[in-house]
Short mmCIF file of C-alpha atoms in Angstrom, two decimals:
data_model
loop_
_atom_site.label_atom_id
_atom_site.label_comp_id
_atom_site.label_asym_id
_atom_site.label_seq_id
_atom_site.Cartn_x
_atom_site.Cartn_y
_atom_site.Cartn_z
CA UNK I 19 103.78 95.18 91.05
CA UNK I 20 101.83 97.45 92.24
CA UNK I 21 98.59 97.26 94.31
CA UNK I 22 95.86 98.64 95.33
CA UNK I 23 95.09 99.57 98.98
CA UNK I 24 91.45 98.63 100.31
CA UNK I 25 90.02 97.94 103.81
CA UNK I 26 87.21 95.87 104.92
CA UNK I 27 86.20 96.91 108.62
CA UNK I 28 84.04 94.39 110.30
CA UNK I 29 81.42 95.21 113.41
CA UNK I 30 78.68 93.19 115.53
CA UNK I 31 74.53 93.91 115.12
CA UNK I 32 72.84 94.74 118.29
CA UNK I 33 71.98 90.94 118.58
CA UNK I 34 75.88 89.86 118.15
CA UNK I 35 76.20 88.57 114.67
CA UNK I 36 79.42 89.80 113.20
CA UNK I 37 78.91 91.84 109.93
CA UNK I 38 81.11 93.73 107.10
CA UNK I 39 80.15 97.77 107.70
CA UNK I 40 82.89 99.06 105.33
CA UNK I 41 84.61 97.21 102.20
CA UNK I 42 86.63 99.34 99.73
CA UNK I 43 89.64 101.45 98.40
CA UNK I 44 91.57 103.55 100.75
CA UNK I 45 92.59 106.64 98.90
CA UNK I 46 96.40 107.67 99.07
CA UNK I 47 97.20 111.30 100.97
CA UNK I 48 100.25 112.77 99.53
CA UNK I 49 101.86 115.59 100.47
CA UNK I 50 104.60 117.98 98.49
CA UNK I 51 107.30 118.16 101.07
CA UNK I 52 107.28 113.95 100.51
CA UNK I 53 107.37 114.03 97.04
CA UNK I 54 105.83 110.65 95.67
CA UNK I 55 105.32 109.38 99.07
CA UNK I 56 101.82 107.99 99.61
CA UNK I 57 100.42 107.65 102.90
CA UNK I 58 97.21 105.42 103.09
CA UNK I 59 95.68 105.46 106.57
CA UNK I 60 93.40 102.69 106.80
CA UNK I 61 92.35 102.27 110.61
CA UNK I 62 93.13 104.58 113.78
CA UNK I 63 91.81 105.09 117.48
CA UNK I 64 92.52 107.67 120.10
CA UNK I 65 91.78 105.35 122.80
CA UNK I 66 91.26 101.75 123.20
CA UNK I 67 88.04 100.54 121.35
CA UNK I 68 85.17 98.60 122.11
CA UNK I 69 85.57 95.10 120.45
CA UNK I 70 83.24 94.74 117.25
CA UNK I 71 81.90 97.95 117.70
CA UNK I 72 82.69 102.12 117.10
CA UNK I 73 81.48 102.57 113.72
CA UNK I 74 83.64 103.15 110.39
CA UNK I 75 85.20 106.35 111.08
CA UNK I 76 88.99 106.14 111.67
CA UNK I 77 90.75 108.58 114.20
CA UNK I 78 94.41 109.86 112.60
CA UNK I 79 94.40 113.65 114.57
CA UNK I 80 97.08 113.26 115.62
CA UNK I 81 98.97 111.50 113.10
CA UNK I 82 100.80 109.97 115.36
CA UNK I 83 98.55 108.13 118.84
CA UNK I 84 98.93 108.91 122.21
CA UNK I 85 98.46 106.84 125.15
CA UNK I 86 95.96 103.52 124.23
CA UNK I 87 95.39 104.84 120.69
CA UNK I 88 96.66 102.66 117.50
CA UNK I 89 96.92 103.60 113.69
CA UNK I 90 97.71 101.70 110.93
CA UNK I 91 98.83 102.91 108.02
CA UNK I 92 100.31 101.70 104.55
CA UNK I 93 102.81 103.65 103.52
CA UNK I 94 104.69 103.57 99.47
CA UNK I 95 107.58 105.09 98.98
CA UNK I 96 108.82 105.81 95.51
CA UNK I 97 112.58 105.02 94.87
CA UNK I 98 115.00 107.98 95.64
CA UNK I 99 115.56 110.77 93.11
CA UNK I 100 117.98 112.87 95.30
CA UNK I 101 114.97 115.55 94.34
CA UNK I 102 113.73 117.21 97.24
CA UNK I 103 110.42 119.26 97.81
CA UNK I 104 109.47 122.06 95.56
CA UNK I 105 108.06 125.24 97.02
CA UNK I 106 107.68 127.51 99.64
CA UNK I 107 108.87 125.47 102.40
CA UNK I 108 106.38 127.34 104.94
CA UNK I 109 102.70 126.03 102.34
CA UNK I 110 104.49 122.82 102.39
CA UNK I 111 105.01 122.78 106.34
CA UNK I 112 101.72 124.03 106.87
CA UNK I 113 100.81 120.98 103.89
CA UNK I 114 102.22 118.34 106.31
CA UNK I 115 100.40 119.70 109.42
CA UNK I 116 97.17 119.85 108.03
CA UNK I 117 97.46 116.50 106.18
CA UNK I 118 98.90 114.52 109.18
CA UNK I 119 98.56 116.87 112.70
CA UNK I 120 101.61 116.26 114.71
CA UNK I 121 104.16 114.63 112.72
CA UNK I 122 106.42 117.55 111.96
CA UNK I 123 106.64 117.73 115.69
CA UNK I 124 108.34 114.20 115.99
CA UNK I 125 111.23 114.99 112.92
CA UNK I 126 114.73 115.70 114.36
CA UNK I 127 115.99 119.29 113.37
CA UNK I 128 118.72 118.81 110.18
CA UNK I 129 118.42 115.28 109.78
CA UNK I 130 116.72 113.90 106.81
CA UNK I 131 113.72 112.12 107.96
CA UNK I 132 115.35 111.21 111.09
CA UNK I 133 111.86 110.99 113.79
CA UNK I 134 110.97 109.43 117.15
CA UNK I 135 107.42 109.20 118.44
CA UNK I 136 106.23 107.98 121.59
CA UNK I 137 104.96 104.64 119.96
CA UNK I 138 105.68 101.34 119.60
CA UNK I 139 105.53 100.33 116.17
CA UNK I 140 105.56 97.28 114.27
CA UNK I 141 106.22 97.19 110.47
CA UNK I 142 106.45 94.64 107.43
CA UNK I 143 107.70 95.40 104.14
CA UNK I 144 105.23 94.08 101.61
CA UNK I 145 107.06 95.03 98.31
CA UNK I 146 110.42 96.16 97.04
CA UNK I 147 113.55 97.32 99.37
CA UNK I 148 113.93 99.47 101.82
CA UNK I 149 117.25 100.73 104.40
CA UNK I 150 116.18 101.85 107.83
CA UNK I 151 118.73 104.17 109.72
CA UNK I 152 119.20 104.49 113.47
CA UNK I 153 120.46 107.53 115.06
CA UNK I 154 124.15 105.30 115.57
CA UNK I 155 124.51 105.40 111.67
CA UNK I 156 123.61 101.38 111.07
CA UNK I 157 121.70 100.91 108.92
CA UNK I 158 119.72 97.70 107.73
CA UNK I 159 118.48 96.49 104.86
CA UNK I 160 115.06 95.70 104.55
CA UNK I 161 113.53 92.77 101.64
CA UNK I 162 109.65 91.94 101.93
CA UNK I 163 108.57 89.58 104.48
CA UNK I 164 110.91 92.11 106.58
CA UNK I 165 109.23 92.66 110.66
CA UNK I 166 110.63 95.77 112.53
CA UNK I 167 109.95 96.73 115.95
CA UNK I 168 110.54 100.35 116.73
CA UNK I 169 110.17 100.89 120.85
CA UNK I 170 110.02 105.20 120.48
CA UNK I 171 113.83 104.83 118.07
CA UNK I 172 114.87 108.01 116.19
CA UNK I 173 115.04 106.49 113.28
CA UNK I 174 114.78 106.98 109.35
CA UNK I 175 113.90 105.22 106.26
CA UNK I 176 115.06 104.91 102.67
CA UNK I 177 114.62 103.61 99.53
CA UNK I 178 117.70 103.29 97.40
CA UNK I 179 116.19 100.67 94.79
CA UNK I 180 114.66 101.01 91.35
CA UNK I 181 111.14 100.04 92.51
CA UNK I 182 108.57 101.10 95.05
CA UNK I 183 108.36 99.83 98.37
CA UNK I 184 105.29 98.87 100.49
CA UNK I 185 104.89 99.17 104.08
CA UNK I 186 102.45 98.25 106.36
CA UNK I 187 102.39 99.25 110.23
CA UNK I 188 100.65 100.02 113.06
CA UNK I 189 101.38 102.36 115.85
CA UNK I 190 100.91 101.73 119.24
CA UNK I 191 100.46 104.96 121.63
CA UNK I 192 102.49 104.38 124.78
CA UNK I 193 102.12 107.88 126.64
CA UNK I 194 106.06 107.93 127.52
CA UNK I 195 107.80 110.89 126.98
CA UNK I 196 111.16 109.88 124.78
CA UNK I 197 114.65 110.45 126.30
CA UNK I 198 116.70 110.73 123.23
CA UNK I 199 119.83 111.57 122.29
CA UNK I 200 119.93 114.68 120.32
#
């Protein structure tokens, strides 16, 4: 089943009383060089916020955060086709970068979605299936209710089912610089 993506972001009047500021659908970005991929970016700070205030304007340059910042995105991935992009690979790089500044920068050269980011991030599959891939070749698979904690792990994920799968995390900016393997 699948379902729509909508965020309600609540704030404080001068005088203290909580209120709703924003209620509504999140539109999907999608990219070419992710074909059928849908990224839906529904809150995001470059530094910590204020509680109950900072307006309804979320912060995703860069995609990913760096030190104090958070984002949380949905993410749907469509089952795997073994299709890859279409097109000049340089309009869809430059695609990717304008879409989501900074996350081309985190992908490991010749490995197939393989990326580490200096975030802590917490996931949990919503819908369908999904494998995730560390850079020792396990790999684990993932059914909804699914938590994962990734602490700056080159990673990678997959789906390998006949449905979509649903995602929902939020990234933590942590300001270290990753020693990985590589």
């Amino acid at each position: 089943m699948t379902h729509a993506i909508s965020r309600l972001v609540a704030g404080c009047r001068t005088d203290g009383t909580s209120v709703v500021e924003e209620n509504g659908p999140v539109a999907p970005v999608t990219v070419g060089a992710l074909p059928g991929v849908e990224f839906y970016q529904v809150w995001g700070h470059n530094d910590a916020p204020a509680a109950g205030d900072g307006g309804t304007e979320a912060a995703f340059v860069p995609y990913f955060p760096g030190a104090g910042g958070t984002r949380f995105v949905v993410l749907r991935w469509p089952p795997e086709t073994g299709r890859g992009p279409e097109g000049d690979p340089d309009a869809l790089a430059a695609e990717v970068e304008q879409a989501f500044p900074g996350l081309l920068k985190a992908l490991a050269p010749d490995e197939k979605g393989h990326h580490a980011t200096d975030t802590v991030d917490m996931s949990v599959l919503l819908e369908g299936e999904l494998w995730l891939q560390l850079e020792d070749g396990s790999e684990t698979r993932l059914t909804p209710g699914s938590c994962v904690v990734l602490r700056g792990n080159r990673h990678s994920w997959s789906n390998r089912s006949a449905e979509p799968a649903l995602m929902a995390s939020v990234f933590m900016g942590t300001g270290n610089t990753l020693q990985q393997a590589g």
